[in-house]
PDB file of C-alpha atoms in Angstrom:
ATOM      1  CA  MET Q   1     -85.224  95.533 128.474  1.00 53.00           C
ATOM      2  CA  THR Q   2     -83.169  93.029 129.458  1.00 46.00           C
ATOM      3  CA  ALA Q   3     -86.787  91.238 130.762  1.00 45.00           C
ATOM      4  CA  LEU Q   4     -88.233  92.004 127.777  1.00 48.00           C
ATOM      5  CA  LEU Q   5     -85.737  90.393 125.693  1.00 43.00           C
ATOM      6  CA  SER Q   6     -85.198  87.250 128.035  1.00 42.00           C
ATOM      7  CA  ILE Q   7     -89.815  87.119 127.954  1.00 42.00           C
ATOM      8  CA  LEU Q   8     -89.185  87.718 124.231  1.00 46.00           C
ATOM      9  CA  LEU Q   9     -86.881  84.814 123.979  1.00 42.00           C
ATOM     10  CA  PHE Q  10     -88.475  82.806 126.164  1.00 39.00           C
ATOM     11  CA  TRP Q  11     -92.469  83.091 124.497  1.00 42.00           C
ATOM     12  CA  ALA Q  12     -90.431  82.681 121.265  1.00 45.00           C
ATOM     13  CA  GLN Q  13     -88.312  79.676 121.781  1.00 43.00           C
ATOM     14  CA  PRO Q  14     -86.655  78.048 118.844  1.00 41.00           C
ATOM     15  CA  PHE Q  15     -88.293  74.801 117.769  1.00 37.00           C
ATOM     16  CA  GLY Q  16     -85.692  71.831 118.644  1.00 36.00           C
ATOM     17  CA  HIS Q  17     -83.092  70.557 116.577  1.00 34.00           C
ATOM     18  CA  ALA Q  18     -84.322  67.287 117.139  1.00 32.00           C
ATOM     19  CA  ASP Q  19     -87.002  67.287 114.096  1.00 35.00           C
ATOM     20  CA  ARG Q  20     -84.608  67.590 111.867  1.00 33.00           C
ATOM     21  CA  ALA Q  21     -85.260  66.435 108.297  1.00 36.00           C
ATOM     22  CA  SER Q  22     -83.152  66.063 105.121  1.00 37.00           C
ATOM     23  CA  ASN Q  23     -84.413  69.002 102.740  1.00 40.00           C
ATOM     24  CA  SER Q  24     -85.662  66.942 100.307  1.00 36.00           C
ATOM     25  CA  GLN Q  25     -88.792  67.753  99.672  1.00 48.00           C
ATOM     26  CA  ALA Q  26     -89.745  70.994  99.184  1.00 64.00           C
ATOM     27  CA  HIS Q  27     -92.054  72.701 102.309  1.00 66.00           C
ATOM     28  CA  ASP Q  28     -95.739  73.395 101.028  1.00 73.00           C
ATOM     29  CA  PRO Q  29     -96.328  77.100 102.534  1.00 84.00           C
ATOM     30  CA  HIS Q  30     -94.550  80.090 102.290  1.00 94.00           C
ATOM     31  CA  VAL Q  31     -94.690  81.822 105.752  1.00 96.00           C
ATOM     32  CA  THR Q  32     -93.177  83.112 108.304  1.00 97.00           C
ATOM     33  CA  TYR Q  33     -93.673  83.991 111.677  1.00 97.00           C
ATOM     34  CA  THR Q  34     -93.065  86.836 114.068  1.00 98.00           C
ATOM     35  CA  ASP Q  35     -92.934  87.093 117.870  1.00 98.00           C
ATOM     36  CA  MET Q  36     -93.015  90.874 118.670  1.00 98.00           C
ATOM     37  CA  ALA Q  37     -92.518  91.906 122.527  1.00 98.00           C
ATOM     38  CA  VAL Q  38     -93.093  96.060 122.864  1.00 98.00           C
ATOM     39  CA  GLU Q  39     -92.482  97.740 126.140  1.00 98.00           C
ATOM     40  CA  GLY Q  40     -91.803 101.335 126.431  1.00 98.00           C
ATOM     41  CA  ALA Q  41     -90.072 102.409 123.672  1.00 98.00           C
ATOM     42  CA  VAL Q  42     -88.486  99.115 122.962  1.00 98.00           C
ATOM     43  CA  MET Q  43     -89.721  96.611 120.503  1.00 98.00           C
ATOM     44  CA  VAL Q  44     -87.915  93.258 120.020  1.00 99.00           C
ATOM     45  CA  CYS Q  45     -89.485  90.806 117.426  1.00 98.00           C
ATOM     46  CA  ARG Q  46     -87.971  87.737 116.311  1.00 98.00           C
ATOM     47  CA  ILE Q  47     -88.515  86.142 112.805  1.00 98.00           C
ATOM     48  CA  ARG Q  48     -88.681  82.513 111.738  1.00 98.00           C
ATOM     49  CA  PHE Q  49     -88.750  81.912 107.892  1.00 97.00           C
ATOM     50  CA  PHE Q  50     -87.940  78.532 106.050  1.00 96.00           C
ATOM     51  CA  GLN Q  51     -84.012  78.579 104.798  1.00 97.00           C
ATOM     52  CA  ASP Q  52     -84.014  78.045 101.740  1.00 96.00           C
ATOM     53  CA  ASP Q  53     -87.041  80.728 101.179  1.00 96.00           C
ATOM     54  CA  LEU Q  54     -85.069  83.166 102.204  1.00 97.00           C
ATOM     55  CA  GLU Q  55     -82.100  82.306 100.468  1.00 97.00           C
ATOM     56  CA  LEU Q  56     -84.065  82.531  97.531  1.00 96.00           C
ATOM     57  CA  ALA Q  57     -84.894  85.752  98.248  1.00 97.00           C
ATOM     58  CA  LEU Q  58     -82.215  87.266  99.363  1.00 98.00           C
ATOM     59  CA  SER Q  59     -80.170  85.636  96.454  1.00 97.00           C
ATOM     60  CA  LEU Q  60     -82.860  87.499  93.973  1.00 95.00           C
ATOM     61  CA  HIS Q  61     -82.406  90.187  95.938  1.00 95.00           C
ATOM     62  CA  ARG Q  62     -78.738  90.522  95.913  1.00 90.00           C
ATOM     63  CA  GLY Q  63     -78.885  89.480  91.978  1.00 89.00           C
ATOM     64  CA  SER Q  64     -75.302  87.753  92.086  1.00 74.00           C
ATOM     65  CA  GLN Q  65     -74.367  84.587  93.469  1.00 83.00           C
ATOM     66  CA  ARG Q  66     -76.219  82.416  95.629  1.00 93.00           C
ATOM     67  CA  VAL Q  67     -76.458  83.589  98.987  1.00 95.00           C
ATOM     68  CA  ARG Q  68     -76.577  80.690 101.602  1.00 96.00           C
ATOM     69  CA  MET Q  69     -77.575  81.721 105.616  1.00 97.00           C
ATOM     70  CA  ALA Q  70     -74.451  82.573 107.934  1.00 96.00           C
ATOM     71  CA  ALA Q  71     -74.365  84.303 110.607  1.00 95.00           C
ATOM     72  CA  ASN Q  72     -72.311  86.656 109.823  1.00 96.00           C
ATOM     73  CA  PRO Q  73     -71.848  90.556 108.633  1.00 96.00           C
ATOM     74  CA  GLU Q  74     -72.080  89.725 104.851  1.00 95.00           C
ATOM     75  CA  VAL Q  75     -75.734  88.036 105.006  1.00 97.00           C
ATOM     76  CA  ASP Q  76     -76.582  90.065 107.218  1.00 98.00           C
ATOM     77  CA  ALA Q  77     -76.131  93.564 105.397  1.00 97.00           C
ATOM     78  CA  VAL Q  78     -78.118  91.499 102.516  1.00 97.00           C
ATOM     79  CA  PHE Q  79     -80.461  90.840 104.893  1.00 98.00           C
ATOM     80  CA  MET Q  80     -81.262  94.160 106.681  1.00 98.00           C
ATOM     81  CA  ASP Q  81     -81.072  95.825 102.982  1.00 97.00           C
ATOM     82  CA  TYR Q  82     -84.028  93.344 101.786  1.00 98.00           C
ATOM     83  CA  LEU Q  83     -85.853  93.767 105.221  1.00 98.00           C
ATOM     84  CA  ARG Q  84     -85.441  97.437 104.509  1.00 97.00           C
ATOM     85  CA  GLU Q  85     -87.079  97.231 100.918  1.00 97.00           C
ATOM     86  CA  HIS Q  86     -90.440  95.048 102.327  1.00 98.00           C
ATOM     87  CA  VAL Q  87     -90.616  95.964 106.225  1.00 98.00           C
ATOM     88  CA  THR Q  88     -91.914  99.397 107.060  1.00 97.00           C
ATOM     89  CA  LEU Q  89     -92.447 100.221 111.234  1.00 98.00           C
ATOM     90  CA  GLN Q  90     -93.494 103.102 112.122  1.00 98.00           C
ATOM     91  CA  ALA Q  91     -94.064 103.632 116.524  1.00 96.00           C
ATOM     92  CA  ASN Q  92     -96.292 106.704 117.149  1.00 93.00           C
ATOM     93  CA  GLU Q  93     -96.043 107.536 113.197  1.00 90.00           C
ATOM     94  CA  GLU Q  94     -91.911 107.520 113.729  1.00 96.00           C
ATOM     95  CA  THR Q  95     -90.208 105.113 110.955  1.00 98.00           C
ATOM     96  CA  LEU Q  96     -88.243 102.921 112.807  1.00 98.00           C
ATOM     97  CA  MET Q  97     -84.843 101.094 111.781  1.00 96.00           C
ATOM     98  CA  PRO Q  98     -84.203  97.628 113.094  1.00 97.00           C
ATOM     99  CA  THR Q  99     -80.964  96.176 114.822  1.00 98.00           C
ATOM    100  CA  ILE Q 100     -79.609  92.562 114.043  1.00 98.00           C
ATOM    101  CA  LEU Q 101     -79.443  91.470 118.073  1.00 98.00           C
ATOM    102  CA  GLY Q 102     -78.686  87.911 116.579  1.00 98.00           C
ATOM    103  CA  SER Q 103     -79.630  85.304 114.276  1.00 98.00           C
ATOM    104  CA  GLY Q 104     -79.366  81.321 113.922  1.00 97.00           C
ATOM    105  CA  GLU Q 105     -80.273  77.932 112.380  1.00 96.00           C
ATOM    106  CA  ASP Q 106     -84.091  76.721 113.243  1.00 93.00           C
ATOM    107  CA  VAL Q 107     -86.315  74.139 112.682  1.00 92.00           C
ATOM    108  CA  MET Q 108     -89.772  74.394 111.176  1.00 87.00           C
ATOM    109  CA  ASP Q 109     -92.130  71.496 110.093  1.00 84.00           C
ATOM    110  CA  ARG Q 110     -88.712  69.423 109.954  1.00 90.00           C
ATOM    111  CA  GLU Q 111     -87.423  71.690 107.546  1.00 93.00           C
ATOM    112  CA  PRO Q 112     -84.188  74.058 107.753  1.00 96.00           C
ATOM    113  CA  ALA Q 113     -85.410  77.525 108.944  1.00 96.00           C
ATOM    114  CA  TRP Q 114     -83.250  80.570 109.778  1.00 98.00           C
ATOM    115  CA  TRP Q 115     -84.472  83.099 112.518  1.00 98.00           C
ATOM    116  CA  TYR Q 116     -83.100  87.198 113.357  1.00 99.00           C
ATOM    117  CA  THR Q 117     -83.684  88.860 116.104  1.00 99.00           C
ATOM    118  CA  LEU Q 118     -84.229  92.734 115.679  1.00 99.00           C
ATOM    119  CA  GLN Q 119     -84.514  95.405 117.930  1.00 99.00           C
ATOM    120  CA  PHE Q 120     -86.472  98.755 117.226  1.00 98.00           C
ATOM    121  CA  THR Q 121     -86.348 102.069 119.410  1.00 98.00           C
ATOM    122  CA  ALA Q 122     -88.496 104.922 119.021  1.00 98.00           C
ATOM    123  CA  SER Q 123     -88.285 108.449 120.410  1.00 97.00           C
ATOM    124  CA  SER Q 124     -90.797 107.929 122.883  1.00 97.00           C
ATOM    125  CA  PRO Q 125     -93.341 105.164 124.290  1.00 97.00           C
ATOM    126  CA  VAL Q 126     -95.616 102.858 122.011  1.00 96.00           C
ATOM    127  CA  GLU Q 127     -99.076 103.567 122.308  1.00 95.00           C
ATOM    128  CA  ALA Q 128     -99.935 102.458 118.189  1.00 95.00           C
ATOM    129  CA  LEU Q 129     -97.871 100.784 115.452  1.00 96.00           C
ATOM    130  CA  HIS Q 130     -98.357 100.454 112.195  1.00 98.00           C
ATOM    131  CA  VAL Q 131     -96.645  97.597 110.567  1.00 98.00           C
ATOM    132  CA  ARG Q 132     -96.311  96.548 106.476  1.00 98.00           C
ATOM    133  CA  ASN Q 133     -94.624  93.652 105.355  1.00 98.00           C
ATOM    134  CA  THR Q 134     -94.179  92.504 101.611  1.00 98.00           C
ATOM    135  CA  MET Q 135     -91.087  90.219 102.095  1.00 98.00           C
ATOM    136  CA  MET Q 136     -91.338  87.317  99.534  1.00 97.00           C
ATOM    137  CA  PHE Q 137     -95.076  88.783  97.704  1.00 97.00           C
ATOM    138  CA  GLU Q 138     -92.331  89.100  94.618  1.00 96.00           C
ATOM    139  CA  LEU Q 139     -91.462  84.513  94.819  1.00 95.00           C
ATOM    140  CA  PHE Q 140     -94.393  83.159  95.707  1.00 95.00           C
ATOM    141  CA  GLU Q 141     -98.367  83.589  95.755  1.00 94.00           C
ATOM    142  CA  ASP Q 142     -99.062  81.828  98.575  1.00 95.00           C
ATOM    143  CA  GLN Q 143     -96.988  84.037 101.402  1.00 97.00           C
ATOM    144  CA  GLN Q 144     -98.371  84.084 104.322  1.00 97.00           C
ATOM    145  CA  HIS Q 145     -97.027  86.221 107.667  1.00 98.00           C
ATOM    146  CA  VAL Q 146     -98.122  85.195 110.926  1.00 98.00           C
ATOM    147  CA  LEU Q 147     -97.379  88.523 113.763  1.00 98.00           C
ATOM    148  CA  LYS Q 148     -98.279  87.836 117.127  1.00 98.00           C
ATOM    149  CA  VAL Q 149     -97.212  91.461 119.026  1.00 98.00           C
ATOM    150  CA  MET Q 150     -97.070  91.488 122.970  1.00 98.00           C
ATOM    151  CA  HIS Q 151     -97.702  94.153 124.811  1.00 97.00           C
ATOM    152  CA  PHE Q 152     -96.132  94.448 128.362  1.00 96.00           C
ATOM    153  CA  PRO Q 153     -96.145  95.354 131.621  1.00 95.00           C
ATOM    154  CA  ASP Q 154     -99.858  94.449 130.219  1.00 94.00           C
ATOM    155  CA  GLU Q 155     -99.186  91.170 128.726  1.00 95.00           C
ATOM    156  CA  THR Q 156    -101.599  91.733 125.751  1.00 94.00           C
ATOM    157  CA  GLU Q 157    -101.309  89.446 122.937  1.00 97.00           C
ATOM    158  CA  ARG Q 158    -102.591  90.042 119.327  1.00 97.00           C
ATOM    159  CA  SER Q 159    -102.674  88.296 116.533  1.00 98.00           C
ATOM    160  CA  TYR Q 160    -102.178  88.949 112.830  1.00 98.00           C
ATOM    161  CA  TYR Q 161    -102.039  87.321 109.107  1.00 97.00           C
ATOM    162  CA  LEU Q 162    -100.540  89.575 106.207  1.00 97.00           C
ATOM    163  CA  ILE Q 163    -101.140  88.120 102.591  1.00 97.00           C
ATOM    164  CA  PRO Q 164    -100.975  89.910  99.636  1.00 96.00           C
ATOM    165  CA  GLY Q 165    -103.231  92.417  99.335  1.00 96.00           C
ATOM    166  CA  GLU Q 166    -103.576  92.878 103.220  1.00 97.00           C
ATOM    167  CA  GLU Q 167     -99.871  93.318 103.970  1.00 97.00           C
ATOM    168  CA  ASP Q 168    -100.331  96.061 106.390  1.00 98.00           C
ATOM    169  CA  VAL Q 169    -101.903  96.143 109.816  1.00 98.00           C
ATOM    170  CA  ASN Q 170    -102.357  98.890 112.938  1.00 97.00           C
ATOM    171  CA  VAL Q 171    -101.688  97.909 115.838  1.00 96.00           C
ATOM    172  CA  ALA Q 172    -103.057 100.091 119.010  1.00 94.00           C
ATOM    173  CA  PHE Q 173    -101.951 100.036 122.530  1.00 91.00           C
TER     174      PHE Q 173
END
């Protein structure tokens, strides 16, 4: 598992903070990027969001005060509740629940971003995955999700593009 996490963290390196720009202009794309590594019964993924989009989604989901991204239990709880409502991950037809391994600031296209690293553990080695992702579809017509899945030890890599109306993907190993 340590090797899997190390490979994922190397493979999905965050963009450099040197490119950080002010958030004076809104970004054009509404997109998330997910890099997932699968080895045996363990899946580890890093999801990257534009920070303003994620804060808006979590604030509306919460229905009260504005959510400001921070690596703390309160924000993590709001994120996990939102994630459970909008993302389903099934391995071998078993619905899996994530555990947060970490989160933090990032930069995408010179815009403030936020990432979460999650772990999912199945009861047996993963032979097939079903992913459903509807995050932020309630907010943006042009929301997109880019999903890269790498299977270990064979290092087979697949990429998927999810949009409203096409939010499900099946992956067989």
